[in-house]
Amino acid sequence: MALRIIVKDPDPVLREVANPVSKITPNIHKLLTDMADTMYDADGVGLAAPQIGISKRVIVVDVGDEHGLVEMINPEIVEKEGEQVGAEGCLSIPNLNGEVKRAFKVRVKALDREGNPFELVGEELMARALQHEIDHLNGILFTDLATNLYDPNARRRNEGPRR
Ligand code: NI
């Protein structure tokens, strides 16, 4: 298990358009494995390679649904449907949440770790995570899209006792 350091906003690598992977190498396998380890260690549901300082089009997602760990190389959204609004955060932007409008359902095509093309259809949280991570590959952060940014910890304090 190898953990990588998660870079934080405003690191410029988070604003780059990441490069497509042209060849699957042992380095890409190690990158995918390290990204999953780093995501789980940080209690995240997704991680994009730029978030560990690597400007390549690689993401991992695990929202705890039936898909389990999803590894994607050169992912591309080919279909979007519907709409959802919900809270998001980002491992590169600690202590900040915000409401973001996303498609409810997306179809994404990508390469798996062997370089084989596949498609995945995700809804709700899975769709949200995929859109968030693929945005990272284009230098877009959720704070660019969010309304009412807030510190989730401060908000919890202000909410008072639950009734
Ligand atoms: Ni993020």
CSV table of N, CA and C and ligand atoms in Angstrom, one decimal:
chain,number,residue,atom,x,y,z
A,1,MET,N,0.9,-1.2,0.0
A,1,MET,CA,0.0,0.0,0.0
A,1,MET,C,0.9,1.2,0.0
A,2,ALA,N,0.6,2.1,-1.0
A,2,ALA,CA,1.4,3.3,-1.0
A,2,ALA,C,0.5,4.5,-1.1
A,3,LEU,N,0.6,5.3,-0.1
A,3,LEU,CA,-0.3,6.5,-0.1
A,3,LEU,C,0.5,7.7,-0.8
A,4,ARG,N,-0.3,8.4,-1.6
A,4,ARG,CA,0.3,9.6,-2.2
A,4,ARG,C,-0.2,10.8,-1.4
A,5,ILE,N,0.5,11.9,-1.6
A,5,ILE,CA,0.1,13.2,-0.9
A,5,ILE,C,-1.0,13.9,-1.8
A,6,ILE,N,-2.1,14.2,-1.2
A,6,ILE,CA,-3.2,14.9,-1.9
A,6,ILE,C,-2.9,16.4,-1.9
A,7,VAL,N,-2.8,16.9,-3.2
A,7,VAL,CA,-2.5,18.4,-3.3
A,7,VAL,C,-3.8,19.2,-3.0
A,8,LYS,N,-3.6,20.3,-2.5
A,8,LYS,CA,-4.7,21.2,-2.1
A,8,LYS,C,-4.9,22.4,-3.1
A,9,ASP,N,-6.1,22.8,-3.2
A,9,ASP,CA,-6.4,24.1,-3.9
A,9,ASP,C,-5.7,25.2,-3.1
A,10,PRO,N,-4.9,26.1,-3.7
A,10,PRO,CA,-4.8,26.5,-5.1
A,10,PRO,C,-3.6,25.9,-5.9
A,11,ASP,N,-3.2,24.7,-5.6
A,11,ASP,CA,-2.1,24.1,-6.4
A,11,ASP,C,-2.4,24.2,-7.9
A,12,PRO,N,-1.5,24.7,-8.7
A,12,PRO,CA,-1.8,24.9,-10.2
A,12,PRO,C,-2.1,23.6,-10.9
A,13,VAL,N,-1.6,22.5,-10.5
A,13,VAL,CA,-1.9,21.2,-11.2
A,13,VAL,C,-3.4,20.9,-11.2
A,14,LEU,N,-4.1,21.4,-10.2
A,14,LEU,CA,-5.6,21.2,-10.2
A,14,LEU,C,-6.3,22.0,-11.3
A,15,ARG,N,-5.6,23.0,-11.9
A,15,ARG,CA,-6.2,23.8,-12.9
A,15,ARG,C,-5.8,23.4,-14.3
A,16,GLU,N,-5.0,22.4,-14.5
A,16,GLU,CA,-4.5,22.0,-15.8
A,16,GLU,C,-5.5,21.1,-16.4
A,17,VAL,N,-5.5,21.1,-17.8
A,17,VAL,CA,-6.3,20.0,-18.5
A,17,VAL,C,-5.3,18.8,-18.6
A,18,ALA,N,-5.7,17.7,-17.9
A,18,ALA,CA,-4.8,16.6,-17.8
A,18,ALA,C,-4.6,15.9,-19.1
A,19,ASN,N,-3.5,15.2,-19.3
A,19,ASN,CA,-3.1,14.5,-20.5
A,19,ASN,C,-3.7,13.1,-20.6
A,20,PRO,N,-4.2,12.8,-21.8
A,20,PRO,CA,-4.7,11.4,-22.0
A,20,PRO,C,-3.6,10.4,-21.8
A,21,VAL,N,-3.9,9.2,-21.4
A,21,VAL,CA,-2.9,8.1,-21.2
A,21,VAL,C,-2.9,7.5,-22.6
A,22,SER,N,-1.7,7.4,-23.2
A,22,SER,CA,-1.5,6.8,-24.5
A,22,SER,C,-1.1,5.4,-24.5
A,23,LYS,N,-0.5,4.9,-23.4
A,23,LYS,CA,-0.1,3.6,-23.2
A,23,LYS,C,-0.2,3.1,-21.8
A,24,ILE,N,-0.8,1.9,-21.7
A,24,ILE,CA,-0.9,1.3,-20.3
A,24,ILE,C,0.4,0.7,-19.9
A,25,THR,N,1.0,1.2,-18.9
A,25,THR,CA,2.3,0.7,-18.4
A,25,THR,C,2.2,0.2,-17.0
A,26,PRO,N,3.2,-0.5,-16.5
A,26,PRO,CA,3.2,-0.8,-15.0
A,26,PRO,C,3.1,0.4,-14.2
A,27,ASN,N,3.6,1.6,-14.6
A,27,ASN,CA,3.4,2.8,-13.9
A,27,ASN,C,2.0,3.2,-13.7
A,28,ILE,N,1.2,3.0,-14.8
A,28,ILE,CA,-0.3,3.3,-14.7
A,28,ILE,C,-1.0,2.4,-13.7
A,29,HIS,N,-0.6,1.1,-13.7
A,29,HIS,CA,-1.1,0.2,-12.8
A,29,HIS,C,-0.8,0.6,-11.3
A,30,LYS,N,0.4,1.0,-11.1
A,30,LYS,CA,0.8,1.5,-9.8
A,30,LYS,C,0.0,2.7,-9.4
A,31,LEU,N,-0.1,3.6,-10.4
A,31,LEU,CA,-0.9,4.9,-10.2
A,31,LEU,C,-2.3,4.5,-9.7
A,32,LEU,N,-3.0,3.6,-10.4
A,32,LEU,CA,-4.4,3.3,-10.1
A,32,LEU,C,-4.4,2.7,-8.7
A,33,THR,N,-3.5,1.8,-8.4
A,33,THR,CA,-3.5,1.2,-7.1
A,33,THR,C,-3.3,2.2,-6.0
A,34,ASP,N,-2.3,3.0,-6.2
A,34,ASP,CA,-2.0,4.1,-5.2
A,34,ASP,C,-3.1,5.1,-5.0
A,35,MET,N,-3.8,5.4,-6.1
A,35,MET,CA,-4.9,6.3,-6.0
A,35,MET,C,-6.1,5.7,-5.2
A,36,ALA,N,-6.3,4.4,-5.4
A,36,ALA,CA,-7.4,3.8,-4.6
A,36,ALA,C,-7.0,3.7,-3.1
A,37,ASP,N,-5.8,3.4,-2.8
A,37,ASP,CA,-5.3,3.4,-1.4
A,37,ASP,C,-5.4,4.7,-0.8
A,38,THR,N,-5.0,5.8,-1.6
A,38,THR,CA,-5.1,7.1,-1.0
A,38,THR,C,-6.5,7.6,-0.8
A,39,MET,N,-7.4,7.2,-1.8
A,39,MET,CA,-8.8,7.6,-1.6
A,39,MET,C,-9.4,6.9,-0.4
A,40,TYR,N,-9.2,5.6,-0.2
A,40,TYR,CA,-9.8,4.9,0.9
A,40,TYR,C,-9.2,5.5,2.3
A,41,ASP,N,-7.9,5.7,2.3
A,41,ASP,CA,-7.3,6.2,3.5
A,41,ASP,C,-7.9,7.6,3.9
A,42,ALA,N,-8.3,8.4,2.9
A,42,ALA,CA,-8.8,9.7,3.2
A,42,ALA,C,-10.3,9.7,3.3
A,43,ASP,N,-10.9,8.5,3.3
A,43,ASP,CA,-12.4,8.4,3.4
A,43,ASP,C,-13.1,9.1,2.2
A,44,GLY,N,-12.5,9.2,1.1
A,44,GLY,CA,-13.1,9.8,-0.1
A,44,GLY,C,-13.9,8.8,-0.9
A,45,VAL,N,-14.8,9.3,-1.8
A,45,VAL,CA,-15.6,8.4,-2.7
A,45,VAL,C,-15.0,8.5,-4.1
A,46,GLY,N,-14.0,9.4,-4.3
A,46,GLY,CA,-13.4,9.5,-5.6
A,46,GLY,C,-12.1,10.2,-5.6
A,47,LEU,N,-11.3,10.0,-6.5
A,47,LEU,CA,-10.0,10.7,-6.6
A,47,LEU,C,-9.5,10.8,-8.1
A,48,ALA,N,-9.0,11.9,-8.5
A,48,ALA,CA,-8.5,12.1,-9.8
A,48,ALA,C,-7.0,12.3,-9.7
A,49,ALA,N,-6.3,11.8,-10.8
A,49,ALA,CA,-4.8,11.8,-10.7
A,49,ALA,C,-4.2,13.2,-10.5
A,50,PRO,N,-4.8,14.3,-11.0
A,50,PRO,CA,-4.3,15.6,-10.7
A,50,PRO,C,-4.3,15.9,-9.2
A,51,GLN,N,-5.1,15.3,-8.5
A,51,GLN,CA,-5.2,15.5,-7.0
A,51,GLN,C,-4.0,14.9,-6.3
A,52,ILE,N,-3.2,14.1,-6.9
A,52,ILE,CA,-2.0,13.6,-6.3
A,52,ILE,C,-0.8,14.2,-7.2
A,53,GLY,N,-1.1,15.2,-7.9
A,53,GLY,CA,0.0,16.0,-8.6
A,53,GLY,C,0.3,15.4,-10.0
A,54,ILE,N,-0.5,14.4,-10.5
A,54,ILE,CA,-0.2,13.8,-11.8
A,54,ILE,C,-1.2,14.2,-12.8
A,55,SER,N,-0.7,14.9,-13.8
A,55,SER,CA,-1.7,15.5,-14.8
A,55,SER,C,-2.0,14.5,-15.9
A,56,LYS,N,-2.7,13.4,-15.5
A,56,LYS,CA,-3.1,12.3,-16.4
A,56,LYS,C,-4.6,12.1,-16.2
A,57,ARG,N,-5.2,11.6,-17.3
A,57,ARG,CA,-6.7,11.4,-17.3
A,57,ARG,C,-7.0,10.0,-16.7
A,58,VAL,N,-6.9,10.0,-15.4
A,58,VAL,CA,-7.1,8.7,-14.6
A,58,VAL,C,-7.9,9.1,-13.4
A,59,ILE,N,-9.0,8.3,-13.1
A,59,ILE,CA,-9.8,8.5,-11.9
A,59,ILE,C,-10.1,7.2,-11.2
A,60,VAL,N,-10.4,7.2,-10.0
A,60,VAL,CA,-10.9,6.1,-9.2
A,60,VAL,C,-12.2,6.6,-8.5
A,61,VAL,N,-13.2,5.7,-8.4
A,61,VAL,CA,-14.4,6.1,-7.7
A,61,VAL,C,-14.9,4.8,-6.9
A,62,ASP,N,-15.3,5.0,-5.7
A,62,ASP,CA,-16.1,4.0,-5.0
A,62,ASP,C,-17.1,4.7,-4.1
A,63,VAL,N,-18.3,4.6,-4.5
A,63,VAL,CA,-19.3,5.3,-3.7
A,63,VAL,C,-20.0,4.3,-2.7
A,64,GLY,N,-19.5,3.1,-2.7
A,64,GLY,CA,-20.1,2.1,-1.8
A,64,GLY,C,-21.3,1.4,-2.3
A,65,ASP,N,-21.5,1.5,-3.6
A,65,ASP,CA,-22.6,0.8,-4.2
A,65,ASP,C,-22.2,-0.5,-4.9
A,66,GLU,N,-23.0,-1.1,-5.7
A,66,GLU,CA,-22.7,-2.4,-6.3
A,66,GLU,C,-21.6,-2.4,-7.3
A,67,HIS,N,-21.2,-1.2,-7.7
A,67,HIS,CA,-20.0,-1.1,-8.7
A,67,HIS,C,-18.7,-1.4,-8.0
A,68,GLY,N,-18.6,-1.2,-6.6
A,68,GLY,CA,-17.4,-1.3,-6.0
A,68,GLY,C,-16.4,-0.3,-6.4
A,69,LEU,N,-15.1,-0.7,-6.5
A,69,LEU,CA,-14.0,0.2,-6.9
A,69,LEU,C,-14.1,0.3,-8.5
A,70,VAL,N,-14.2,1.5,-9.0
A,70,VAL,CA,-14.2,1.7,-10.4
A,70,VAL,C,-12.9,2.5,-10.8
A,71,GLU,N,-12.1,1.9,-11.7
A,71,GLU,CA,-10.9,2.5,-12.2
A,71,GLU,C,-11.2,2.9,-13.6
A,72,MET,N,-10.8,4.1,-14.0
A,72,MET,CA,-11.1,4.6,-15.3
A,72,MET,C,-9.9,5.4,-15.9
A,73,ILE,N,-9.5,5.0,-17.1
A,73,ILE,CA,-8.4,5.7,-17.8
A,73,ILE,C,-9.1,6.4,-19.0
A,74,ASN,N,-8.7,7.6,-19.2
A,74,ASN,CA,-9.3,8.4,-20.3
A,74,ASN,C,-10.9,8.4,-20.3
A,75,PRO,N,-11.5,8.7,-19.1
A,75,PRO,CA,-13.0,8.6,-19.1
A,75,PRO,C,-13.6,9.8,-19.8
A,76,GLU,N,-14.7,9.5,-20.4
A,76,GLU,CA,-15.4,10.5,-21.2
A,76,GLU,C,-16.9,10.3,-21.0
A,77,ILE,N,-17.6,11.4,-20.6
A,77,ILE,CA,-19.1,11.3,-20.5
A,77,ILE,C,-19.7,11.4,-21.9
A,78,VAL,N,-20.5,10.3,-22.2
A,78,VAL,CA,-21.0,10.3,-23.6
A,78,VAL,C,-22.5,10.5,-23.5
A,79,GLU,N,-23.2,10.5,-22.4
A,79,GLU,CA,-24.6,10.8,-22.3
A,79,GLU,C,-24.9,11.3,-20.9
A,80,LYS,N,-25.8,12.3,-20.8
A,80,LYS,CA,-26.2,12.8,-19.5
A,80,LYS,C,-27.7,12.9,-19.5
A,81,GLU,N,-28.3,12.7,-18.4
A,81,GLU,CA,-29.8,12.7,-18.3
A,81,GLU,C,-30.2,13.2,-17.0
A,82,GLY,N,-31.3,14.0,-17.0
A,82,GLY,CA,-31.9,14.5,-15.7
A,82,GLY,C,-31.0,15.5,-15.0
A,83,GLU,N,-31.4,15.7,-13.7
A,83,GLU,CA,-30.8,16.7,-12.9
A,83,GLU,C,-30.9,16.4,-11.5
A,84,GLN,N,-29.9,16.7,-10.7
A,84,GLN,CA,-29.9,16.5,-9.2
A,84,GLN,C,-29.2,17.7,-8.6
A,85,VAL,N,-29.6,18.1,-7.4
A,85,VAL,CA,-28.8,19.1,-6.7
A,85,VAL,C,-28.5,18.5,-5.3
A,86,GLY,N,-27.2,18.6,-5.0
A,86,GLY,CA,-26.8,18.0,-3.7
A,86,GLY,C,-25.5,18.5,-3.2
A,87,ALA,N,-25.1,18.2,-2.0
A,87,ALA,CA,-23.9,18.7,-1.4
A,87,ALA,C,-22.7,17.9,-1.9
A,88,GLU,N,-21.6,18.7,-2.1
A,88,GLU,CA,-20.3,18.1,-2.5
A,88,GLU,C,-19.2,18.7,-1.7
A,89,GLY,N,-18.2,17.9,-1.6
A,89,GLY,CA,-16.9,18.3,-1.0
A,89,GLY,C,-15.8,17.8,-1.9
A,90,CYS,N,-14.6,18.0,-1.5
A,90,CYS,CA,-13.4,17.6,-2.3
A,90,CYS,C,-12.2,17.4,-1.4
A,91,LEU,N,-11.5,16.3,-1.6
A,91,LEU,CA,-10.3,16.1,-0.7
A,91,LEU,C,-9.2,17.1,-0.9
A,92,SER,N,-9.3,17.9,-2.1
A,92,SER,CA,-8.3,18.9,-2.3
A,92,SER,C,-8.8,20.3,-1.8
A,93,ILE,N,-10.0,20.3,-1.2
A,93,ILE,CA,-10.5,21.6,-0.7
A,93,ILE,C,-11.2,21.3,0.7
A,94,PRO,N,-10.3,21.1,1.7
A,94,PRO,CA,-10.8,20.7,3.0
A,94,PRO,C,-11.8,21.7,3.6
A,95,ASN,N,-12.7,21.2,4.4
A,95,ASN,CA,-13.6,22.1,5.2
A,95,ASN,C,-14.4,23.0,4.4
A,96,LEU,N,-14.8,22.6,3.2
A,96,LEU,CA,-15.7,23.4,2.4
A,96,LEU,C,-16.7,22.4,1.7
A,97,ASN,N,-18.0,22.7,1.8
A,97,ASN,CA,-19.0,22.0,1.0
A,97,ASN,C,-19.8,23.0,0.3
A,98,GLY,N,-20.6,22.5,-0.7
A,98,GLY,CA,-21.5,23.4,-1.4
A,98,GLY,C,-22.5,22.6,-2.2
A,99,GLU,N,-23.6,23.2,-2.5
A,99,GLU,CA,-24.6,22.6,-3.3
A,99,GLU,C,-24.2,22.7,-4.8
A,100,VAL,N,-24.2,21.5,-5.5
A,100,VAL,CA,-23.9,21.5,-6.9
A,100,VAL,C,-25.0,20.8,-7.7
A,101,LYS,N,-25.4,21.5,-8.8
A,101,LYS,CA,-26.3,20.9,-9.7
A,101,LYS,C,-25.6,20.0,-10.7
A,102,ARG,N,-26.0,18.7,-10.8
A,102,ARG,CA,-25.4,17.8,-11.7
A,102,ARG,C,-26.4,17.0,-12.5
A,103,ALA,N,-26.0,16.3,-13.6
A,103,ALA,CA,-26.9,15.4,-14.2
A,103,ALA,C,-27.2,14.3,-13.3
A,104,PHE,N,-28.5,13.7,-13.3
A,104,PHE,CA,-28.9,12.7,-12.4
A,104,PHE,C,-28.2,11.3,-12.9
A,105,LYS,N,-28.0,11.2,-14.2
A,105,LYS,CA,-27.5,9.9,-14.7
A,105,LYS,C,-26.5,10.2,-15.8
A,106,VAL,N,-25.4,9.5,-15.8
A,106,VAL,CA,-24.4,9.7,-16.9
A,106,VAL,C,-24.0,8.3,-17.4
A,107,ARG,N,-23.7,8.3,-18.7
A,107,ARG,CA,-23.0,7.1,-19.2
A,107,ARG,C,-21.6,7.6,-19.5
A,108,VAL,N,-20.6,6.8,-19.0
A,108,VAL,CA,-19.2,7.1,-19.2
A,108,VAL,C,-18.5,6.0,-19.9
A,109,LYS,N,-17.7,6.4,-20.9
A,109,LYS,CA,-16.8,5.3,-21.5
A,109,LYS,C,-15.4,5.6,-21.1
A,110,ALA,N,-14.6,4.5,-20.9
A,110,ALA,CA,-13.3,4.6,-20.4
A,110,ALA,C,-12.5,3.4,-20.8
A,111,LEU,N,-11.2,3.4,-20.5
A,111,LEU,CA,-10.4,2.1,-20.6
A,111,LEU,C,-10.2,1.6,-19.2
A,112,ASP,N,-10.2,0.2,-19.0
A,112,ASP,CA,-9.9,-0.4,-17.7
A,112,ASP,C,-8.4,-0.5,-17.6
A,113,ARG,N,-7.9,-1.1,-16.6
A,113,ARG,CA,-6.5,-1.1,-16.3
A,113,ARG,C,-5.7,-2.0,-17.3
A,114,GLU,N,-6.4,-2.8,-18.1
A,114,GLU,CA,-5.8,-3.6,-19.1
A,114,GLU,C,-5.9,-2.9,-20.5
A,115,GLY,N,-6.5,-1.7,-20.5
A,115,GLY,CA,-6.6,-1.0,-21.7
A,115,GLY,C,-7.8,-1.3,-22.6
A,116,ASN,N,-8.7,-2.1,-22.0
A,116,ASN,CA,-10.0,-2.5,-22.7
A,116,ASN,C,-11.1,-1.5,-22.5
A,117,PRO,N,-11.7,-1.1,-23.5
A,117,PRO,CA,-12.8,-0.1,-23.4
A,117,PRO,C,-14.0,-0.7,-22.7
A,118,PHE,N,-14.7,0.1,-21.9
A,118,PHE,CA,-15.9,-0.3,-21.2
A,118,PHE,C,-16.8,0.9,-21.0
A,119,GLU,N,-18.0,0.7,-20.7
A,119,GLU,CA,-19.0,1.7,-20.4
A,119,GLU,C,-19.6,1.5,-19.1
A,120,LEU,N,-19.9,2.5,-18.4
A,120,LEU,CA,-20.6,2.4,-17.1
A,120,LEU,C,-21.7,3.5,-17.0
A,121,VAL,N,-22.9,3.0,-16.6
A,121,VAL,CA,-24.0,4.0,-16.3
A,121,VAL,C,-24.1,4.1,-14.8
A,122,GLY,N,-24.0,5.4,-14.4
A,122,GLY,CA,-24.2,5.7,-13.0
A,122,GLY,C,-25.3,6.7,-12.7
A,123,GLU,N,-26.0,6.5,-11.6
A,123,GLU,CA,-27.1,7.4,-11.2
A,123,GLU,C,-26.8,8.0,-9.9
A,124,GLU,N,-27.5,9.0,-9.5
A,124,GLU,CA,-27.4,9.6,-8.2
A,124,GLU,C,-26.0,9.9,-7.8
A,125,LEU,N,-25.6,9.3,-6.6
A,125,LEU,CA,-24.2,9.6,-6.1
A,125,LEU,C,-23.1,9.1,-7.0
A,126,MET,N,-23.4,8.0,-7.7
A,126,MET,CA,-22.3,7.5,-8.6
A,126,MET,C,-22.2,8.5,-9.8
A,127,ALA,N,-23.3,9.0,-10.3
A,127,ALA,CA,-23.2,10.0,-11.4
A,127,ALA,C,-22.5,11.3,-10.9
A,128,ARG,N,-22.9,11.7,-9.7
A,128,ARG,CA,-22.3,12.9,-9.1
A,128,ARG,C,-20.8,12.7,-9.0
A,129,ALA,N,-20.3,11.6,-8.4
A,129,ALA,CA,-18.9,11.3,-8.2
A,129,ALA,C,-18.2,11.3,-9.6
A,130,LEU,N,-18.8,10.7,-10.6
A,130,LEU,CA,-18.1,10.6,-11.9
A,130,LEU,C,-18.0,12.0,-12.5
A,131,GLN,N,-19.0,12.8,-12.4
A,131,GLN,CA,-18.9,14.1,-13.0
A,131,GLN,C,-17.9,15.0,-12.2
A,132,HIS,N,-17.9,14.8,-10.9
A,132,HIS,CA,-16.9,15.6,-10.1
A,132,HIS,C,-15.5,15.2,-10.5
A,133,GLU,N,-15.2,13.9,-10.6
A,133,GLU,CA,-13.8,13.5,-10.9
A,133,GLU,C,-13.4,13.8,-12.3
A,134,ILE,N,-14.3,13.7,-13.3
A,134,ILE,CA,-14.0,14.0,-14.6
A,134,ILE,C,-13.8,15.5,-14.8
A,135,ASP,N,-14.5,16.3,-14.0
A,135,ASP,CA,-14.2,17.8,-14.0
A,135,ASP,C,-12.8,18.0,-13.6
A,136,HIS,N,-12.3,17.3,-12.6
A,136,HIS,CA,-10.9,17.4,-12.2
A,136,HIS,C,-9.9,17.3,-13.3
A,137,LEU,N,-10.2,16.4,-14.3
A,137,LEU,CA,-9.3,16.2,-15.4
A,137,LEU,C,-9.3,17.4,-16.4
A,138,ASN,N,-10.3,18.2,-16.2
A,138,ASN,CA,-10.4,19.4,-17.1
A,138,ASN,C,-10.2,20.7,-16.3
A,139,GLY,N,-9.6,20.6,-15.1
A,139,GLY,CA,-9.2,21.7,-14.3
A,139,GLY,C,-10.3,22.4,-13.6
A,140,ILE,N,-11.5,21.7,-13.5
A,140,ILE,CA,-12.7,22.3,-12.9
A,140,ILE,C,-12.9,21.8,-11.5
A,141,LEU,N,-13.1,22.7,-10.6
A,141,LEU,CA,-13.3,22.3,-9.2
A,141,LEU,C,-14.8,22.5,-8.8
A,142,PHE,N,-15.3,21.8,-7.8
A,142,PHE,CA,-16.7,21.9,-7.5
A,142,PHE,C,-17.1,23.3,-7.0
A,143,THR,N,-16.0,24.0,-6.5
A,143,THR,CA,-16.3,25.4,-6.0
A,143,THR,C,-16.6,26.3,-7.2
A,144,ASP,N,-16.2,26.0,-8.4
A,144,ASP,CA,-16.5,26.8,-9.6
A,144,ASP,C,-18.0,26.7,-9.9
A,145,LEU,N,-18.7,25.6,-9.5
A,145,LEU,CA,-20.1,25.3,-9.9
A,145,LEU,C,-21.0,25.5,-8.7
A,146,ALA,N,-20.5,25.5,-7.5
A,146,ALA,CA,-21.4,25.4,-6.3
A,146,ALA,C,-22.0,26.8,-6.0
A,147,THR,N,-23.2,26.6,-5.4
A,147,THR,CA,-23.9,27.8,-4.7
A,147,THR,C,-23.7,27.6,-3.2
A,148,ASN,N,-23.9,28.6,-2.5
A,148,ASN,CA,-23.8,28.5,-1.0
A,148,ASN,C,-22.7,27.7,-0.4
A,149,LEU,N,-21.5,28.0,-0.7
A,149,LEU,CA,-20.3,27.3,0.0
A,149,LEU,C,-20.4,27.5,1.5
A,150,TYR,N,-20.1,26.4,2.2
A,150,TYR,CA,-20.1,26.6,3.7
A,150,TYR,C,-19.1,25.6,4.3
A,151,ASP,N,-18.7,25.9,5.5
A,151,ASP,CA,-17.8,25.0,6.3
A,151,ASP,C,-18.8,24.0,7.0
A,152,PRO,N,-18.7,22.7,6.6
A,152,PRO,CA,-19.6,21.7,7.2
A,152,PRO,C,-19.5,21.6,8.7
A,153,ASN,N,-18.3,21.8,9.2
A,153,ASN,CA,-18.1,21.7,10.7
A,153,ASN,C,-18.8,22.9,11.4
A,154,ALA,N,-18.6,24.1,10.8
A,154,ALA,CA,-19.2,25.3,11.4
A,154,ALA,C,-20.7,25.2,11.4
A,155,ARG,N,-21.2,24.6,10.3
A,155,ARG,CA,-22.7,24.5,10.2
A,155,ARG,C,-23.2,23.6,11.2
A,156,ARG,N,-22.5,22.5,11.4
A,156,ARG,CA,-22.9,21.5,12.4
A,156,ARG,C,-23.0,22.1,13.8
A,157,ARG,N,-22.0,23.0,14.1
A,157,ARG,CA,-22.0,23.6,15.4
A,157,ARG,C,-23.2,24.6,15.6
A,158,ASN,N,-23.5,25.2,14.5
A,158,ASN,CA,-24.6,26.2,14.5
A,158,ASN,C,-26.0,25.6,14.5
A,159,GLU,N,-26.1,24.3,14.1
A,159,GLU,CA,-27.4,23.7,14.0
A,159,GLU,C,-28.0,23.5,15.4
A,160,GLY,N,-27.2,23.4,16.4
A,160,GLY,CA,-27.7,23.1,17.8
A,160,GLY,C,-28.2,21.7,17.9
A,161,PRO,N,-28.8,21.4,19.0
A,161,PRO,CA,-29.2,20.0,19.2
A,161,PRO,C,-30.2,19.5,18.2
A,162,ARG,N,-30.1,18.2,17.9
A,162,ARG,CA,-31.1,17.6,17.0
A,162,ARG,C,-32.4,17.4,17.7
A,163,ARG,N,-33.5,17.7,17.0
A,163,ARG,CA,-34.8,17.4,17.6
A,163,ARG,C,-35.5,16.3,16.8
B,1,NI,NI,-12.5,16.6,-5.8
